[in-house]
């Protein structure tokens, strides 16, 4: 008799749970701070001027550290919702702005569209291709 096969489970489940909690807490604090900018008890002066929670910035920084040290991959959706420069959560319309640019001559190439997300706190810009088909990883080609 052969052993029953165990279904796939998440490796480092405790790290996954920790990063998920840190992301949810940072998002909650960012949304609270951006909706209620009258509070002056934020830890960072720069963050409080623009309606960001200093604690949320610290949680995102901690989230990055946990994922790097534990060598766990963050999903692309999660990585795209955090600013690499200032560790803020990017919420469209509140903490970031989004626009679509086409750098081709006269915008004739529709596959050259690029979505630009700009952080309102530090001014850094992230550029993502829109509509382009991603190439598979080298191991899957």
Short mmCIF file of N, CA and C in Angstrom, two decimals, residues 15-105:
data_model
loop_
_atom_site.label_atom_id
_atom_site.label_comp_id
_atom_site.label_asym_id
_atom_site.label_seq_id
_atom_site.Cartn_x
_atom_site.Cartn_y
_atom_site.Cartn_z
N UNK A 15 5.15 32.93 7.88
CA UNK A 15 5.62 34.16 7.25
C UNK A 15 4.56 34.74 6.33
N UNK A 16 3.84 33.86 5.64
CA UNK A 16 2.77 34.32 4.77
C UNK A 16 1.68 35.01 5.59
N UNK A 17 1.32 34.42 6.72
CA UNK A 17 0.30 35.01 7.59
C UNK A 17 0.77 36.35 8.14
N UNK A 18 2.05 36.42 8.48
CA UNK A 18 2.60 37.66 9.04
C UNK A 18 2.61 38.79 8.01
N UNK A 19 3.05 38.48 6.78
CA UNK A 19 3.07 39.51 5.74
C UNK A 19 1.65 39.96 5.38
N UNK A 20 0.72 39.02 5.35
CA UNK A 20 -0.67 39.38 5.05
C UNK A 20 -1.23 40.31 6.11
N UNK A 21 -0.97 40.00 7.38
CA UNK A 21 -1.45 40.85 8.46
C UNK A 21 -0.82 42.23 8.38
N UNK A 22 0.49 42.30 8.14
CA UNK A 22 1.17 43.60 8.06
C UNK A 22 0.61 44.44 6.92
N UNK A 23 0.33 43.81 5.79
CA UNK A 23 -0.23 44.55 4.65
C UNK A 23 -1.63 45.06 4.97
N UNK A 24 -2.46 44.22 5.57
CA UNK A 24 -3.82 44.64 5.90
C UNK A 24 -3.81 45.76 6.93
N UNK A 25 -2.94 45.68 7.92
CA UNK A 25 -2.85 46.73 8.94
C UNK A 25 -2.36 48.04 8.33
N UNK A 26 -1.36 47.97 7.47
CA UNK A 26 -0.83 49.18 6.83
C UNK A 26 -1.88 49.82 5.93
N UNK A 27 -2.64 49.01 5.20
CA UNK A 27 -3.69 49.54 4.34
C UNK A 27 -4.77 50.22 5.17
N UNK A 28 -5.17 49.58 6.25
CA UNK A 28 -6.20 50.15 7.13
C UNK A 28 -5.74 51.50 7.69
N UNK A 29 -4.51 51.55 8.19
CA UNK A 29 -4.00 52.79 8.77
C UNK A 29 -3.85 53.88 7.72
N UNK A 30 -3.46 53.52 6.51
CA UNK A 30 -3.33 54.50 5.44
C UNK A 30 -4.69 55.08 5.07
N UNK A 31 -5.69 54.22 4.96
CA UNK A 31 -7.03 54.71 4.63
C UNK A 31 -7.60 55.57 5.74
N UNK A 32 -7.33 55.21 6.99
CA UNK A 32 -7.80 56.02 8.11
C UNK A 32 -7.12 57.38 8.13
N UNK A 33 -5.82 57.40 7.88
CA UNK A 33 -5.06 58.65 7.92
C UNK A 33 -5.44 59.56 6.76
N UNK A 34 -5.70 58.98 5.58
CA UNK A 34 -6.02 59.82 4.43
C UNK A 34 -7.44 60.36 4.52
N UNK A 35 -8.34 59.66 5.22
CA UNK A 35 -9.70 60.16 5.35
C UNK A 35 -9.82 61.16 6.50
N UNK A 36 -8.94 61.06 7.47
CA UNK A 36 -9.00 61.95 8.62
C UNK A 36 -7.64 62.63 8.78
N UNK A 37 -7.40 63.69 8.02
CA UNK A 37 -6.11 64.37 8.05
C UNK A 37 -6.01 65.38 9.17
N UNK A 38 -7.07 65.56 9.93
CA UNK A 38 -7.05 66.54 11.02
C UNK A 38 -6.23 66.07 12.21
N UNK A 39 -6.02 64.75 12.34
CA UNK A 39 -5.24 64.24 13.46
C UNK A 39 -3.79 64.69 13.34
N UNK A 40 -3.21 65.10 14.43
CA UNK A 40 -1.83 65.56 14.42
C UNK A 40 -0.92 64.66 15.25
N UNK A 41 -1.37 63.46 15.59
CA UNK A 41 -0.58 62.59 16.45
C UNK A 41 0.25 61.58 15.66
N UNK A 42 0.48 61.82 14.37
CA UNK A 42 1.32 60.91 13.59
C UNK A 42 2.77 61.03 14.03
N UNK A 43 3.53 59.98 13.84
CA UNK A 43 4.92 59.97 14.31
C UNK A 43 5.84 60.74 13.38
N UNK A 44 5.56 60.76 12.10
CA UNK A 44 6.43 61.43 11.14
C UNK A 44 5.83 62.77 10.73
N UNK A 45 6.63 63.84 10.79
CA UNK A 45 6.13 65.16 10.41
C UNK A 45 5.81 65.21 8.93
N UNK A 46 6.67 64.65 8.11
CA UNK A 46 6.45 64.64 6.67
C UNK A 46 5.19 63.84 6.33
N UNK A 47 5.02 62.73 7.01
CA UNK A 47 3.85 61.89 6.76
C UNK A 47 2.58 62.58 7.22
N UNK A 48 2.62 63.27 8.34
CA UNK A 48 1.41 63.90 8.86
C UNK A 48 0.99 65.08 8.01
N UNK A 49 1.94 65.74 7.35
CA UNK A 49 1.59 66.86 6.49
C UNK A 49 0.76 66.41 5.29
N UNK A 50 1.02 65.24 4.80
CA UNK A 50 0.34 64.77 3.60
C UNK A 50 -0.77 63.76 3.91
N UNK A 51 -1.06 63.52 5.15
CA UNK A 51 -2.15 62.62 5.50
C UNK A 51 -1.78 61.15 5.51
N UNK A 52 -0.52 60.83 5.78
CA UNK A 52 -0.09 59.44 5.86
C UNK A 52 0.23 59.10 7.31
N UNK A 53 -0.02 57.87 7.67
CA UNK A 53 0.28 57.41 9.01
C UNK A 53 1.73 56.95 9.07
N UNK A 54 2.47 57.45 10.05
CA UNK A 54 3.85 57.03 10.23
C UNK A 54 3.95 55.56 10.57
N UNK A 55 2.97 55.06 11.31
CA UNK A 55 2.96 53.64 11.67
C UNK A 55 2.74 52.77 10.43
N UNK A 56 1.92 53.23 9.50
CA UNK A 56 1.69 52.47 8.27
C UNK A 56 2.97 52.36 7.46
N UNK A 57 3.75 53.43 7.42
CA UNK A 57 5.02 53.40 6.70
C UNK A 57 5.98 52.40 7.34
N UNK A 58 5.97 52.36 8.66
CA UNK A 58 6.84 51.44 9.39
C UNK A 58 6.39 49.99 9.16
N UNK A 59 5.09 49.76 9.09
CA UNK A 59 4.58 48.40 8.86
C UNK A 59 4.96 47.90 7.47
N UNK A 60 4.90 48.77 6.47
CA UNK A 60 5.28 48.36 5.12
C UNK A 60 6.78 48.07 5.06
N UNK A 61 7.57 48.87 5.75
CA UNK A 61 9.01 48.62 5.81
C UNK A 61 9.28 47.26 6.46
N UNK A 62 8.55 46.97 7.53
CA UNK A 62 8.69 45.69 8.23
C UNK A 62 8.25 44.54 7.33
N UNK A 63 7.18 44.75 6.56
CA UNK A 63 6.69 43.73 5.64
C UNK A 63 7.75 43.37 4.61
N UNK A 64 8.41 44.39 4.06
CA UNK A 64 9.48 44.14 3.08
C UNK A 64 10.63 43.36 3.72
N UNK A 65 10.99 43.73 4.94
CA UNK A 65 12.08 43.05 5.64
C UNK A 65 11.75 41.58 5.89
N UNK A 66 10.53 41.32 6.34
CA UNK A 66 10.11 39.94 6.62
C UNK A 66 10.14 39.10 5.34
N UNK A 67 9.65 39.66 4.24
CA UNK A 67 9.62 38.89 3.00
C UNK A 67 11.03 38.66 2.45
N UNK A 68 11.93 39.62 2.62
CA UNK A 68 13.30 39.44 2.14
C UNK A 68 14.06 38.43 2.98
N UNK A 69 13.96 38.55 4.30
CA UNK A 69 14.70 37.63 5.17
C UNK A 69 14.14 36.22 5.12
N UNK A 70 12.83 36.10 4.97
CA UNK A 70 12.21 34.78 4.88
C UNK A 70 12.23 34.21 3.49
N UNK A 71 12.72 34.98 2.52
CA UNK A 71 12.79 34.58 1.12
C UNK A 71 11.44 34.10 0.59
N UNK A 72 10.40 34.86 0.90
CA UNK A 72 9.08 34.57 0.37
C UNK A 72 8.77 35.58 -0.73
N UNK A 73 8.09 35.12 -1.76
CA UNK A 73 7.73 36.00 -2.86
C UNK A 73 6.43 36.73 -2.54
N UNK A 74 6.44 38.04 -2.77
CA UNK A 74 5.22 38.81 -2.66
C UNK A 74 4.55 38.81 -4.03
N UNK A 75 3.23 38.80 -4.05
CA UNK A 75 2.54 38.79 -5.34
C UNK A 75 2.75 40.13 -6.05
N UNK A 76 2.61 40.11 -7.36
CA UNK A 76 2.81 41.33 -8.16
C UNK A 76 1.79 42.39 -7.77
N UNK A 77 0.58 41.97 -7.49
CA UNK A 77 -0.47 42.92 -7.09
C UNK A 77 -0.10 43.62 -5.79
N UNK A 78 0.44 42.86 -4.86
CA UNK A 78 0.84 43.43 -3.57
C UNK A 78 2.03 44.37 -3.73
N UNK A 79 3.01 43.97 -4.55
CA UNK A 79 4.19 44.81 -4.76
C UNK A 79 3.83 46.11 -5.47
N UNK A 80 2.86 46.04 -6.37
CA UNK A 80 2.46 47.24 -7.11
C UNK A 80 1.68 48.22 -6.26
N UNK A 81 1.19 47.78 -5.12
CA UNK A 81 0.41 48.67 -4.26
C UNK A 81 1.26 49.30 -3.16
N UNK A 82 2.58 49.13 -3.23
CA UNK A 82 3.48 49.74 -2.25
C UNK A 82 4.54 50.56 -2.98
N UNK A 83 4.89 51.72 -2.42
CA UNK A 83 5.93 52.56 -3.00
C UNK A 83 7.28 52.09 -2.48
N UNK A 84 8.21 51.82 -3.39
CA UNK A 84 9.54 51.36 -2.99
C UNK A 84 10.35 52.47 -2.35
N UNK A 85 10.11 53.71 -2.76
CA UNK A 85 10.93 54.82 -2.29
C UNK A 85 10.59 55.23 -0.86
N UNK A 86 9.29 55.34 -0.54
CA UNK A 86 8.92 55.87 0.78
C UNK A 86 8.11 54.89 1.63
N UNK A 87 7.89 53.67 1.14
CA UNK A 87 7.16 52.63 1.87
C UNK A 87 5.71 52.97 2.18
N UNK A 88 5.07 53.78 1.36
CA UNK A 88 3.66 54.07 1.60
C UNK A 88 2.79 53.13 0.76
N UNK A 89 1.55 52.94 1.21
CA UNK A 89 0.59 52.14 0.46
C UNK A 89 -0.02 53.04 -0.61
N UNK A 90 -0.05 52.57 -1.84
CA UNK A 90 -0.57 53.36 -2.95
C UNK A 90 -2.05 53.05 -3.15
N UNK A 91 -2.91 54.00 -2.79
CA UNK A 91 -4.34 53.88 -2.99
C UNK A 91 -4.72 54.91 -4.04
N UNK A 92 -5.23 54.44 -5.17
CA UNK A 92 -5.54 55.35 -6.26
C UNK A 92 -6.56 56.40 -5.83
N UNK A 93 -6.27 57.64 -6.12
CA UNK A 93 -7.16 58.73 -5.77
C UNK A 93 -6.88 59.34 -4.41
N UNK A 94 -6.25 58.61 -3.53
CA UNK A 94 -5.94 59.13 -2.20
C UNK A 94 -4.45 59.36 -2.00
N UNK A 95 -3.67 58.32 -2.16
CA UNK A 95 -2.23 58.45 -1.94
C UNK A 95 -1.42 58.34 -3.22
N UNK A 96 -2.09 58.13 -4.35
CA UNK A 96 -1.38 58.05 -5.62
C UNK A 96 -2.30 58.49 -6.76
N UNK A 97 -1.67 58.84 -7.88
CA UNK A 97 -2.42 59.19 -9.08
C UNK A 97 -1.97 58.27 -10.20
N UNK A 98 -2.87 58.01 -11.12
CA UNK A 98 -2.60 57.07 -12.20
C UNK A 98 -2.91 57.73 -13.54
N UNK A 99 -2.04 57.51 -14.52
CA UNK A 99 -2.28 58.01 -15.87
C UNK A 99 -1.69 57.02 -16.87
N UNK A 100 -2.13 57.14 -18.13
CA UNK A 100 -1.63 56.26 -19.18
C UNK A 100 -0.87 57.11 -20.18
N UNK A 101 0.35 56.69 -20.49
CA UNK A 101 1.19 57.41 -21.45
C UNK A 101 1.52 56.48 -22.60
N UNK A 102 1.75 57.09 -23.75
CA UNK A 102 2.19 56.34 -24.92
C UNK A 102 3.35 57.10 -25.52
N UNK A 103 4.56 56.56 -25.39
CA UNK A 103 5.77 57.24 -25.84
C UNK A 103 6.07 57.09 -27.31
N UNK A 104 5.23 56.35 -28.04
CA UNK A 104 5.49 56.18 -29.47
C UNK A 104 5.15 57.47 -30.22
N UNK A 105 5.65 57.58 -31.43
CA UNK A 105 5.43 58.78 -32.24
C UNK A 105 3.94 58.95 -32.52
#
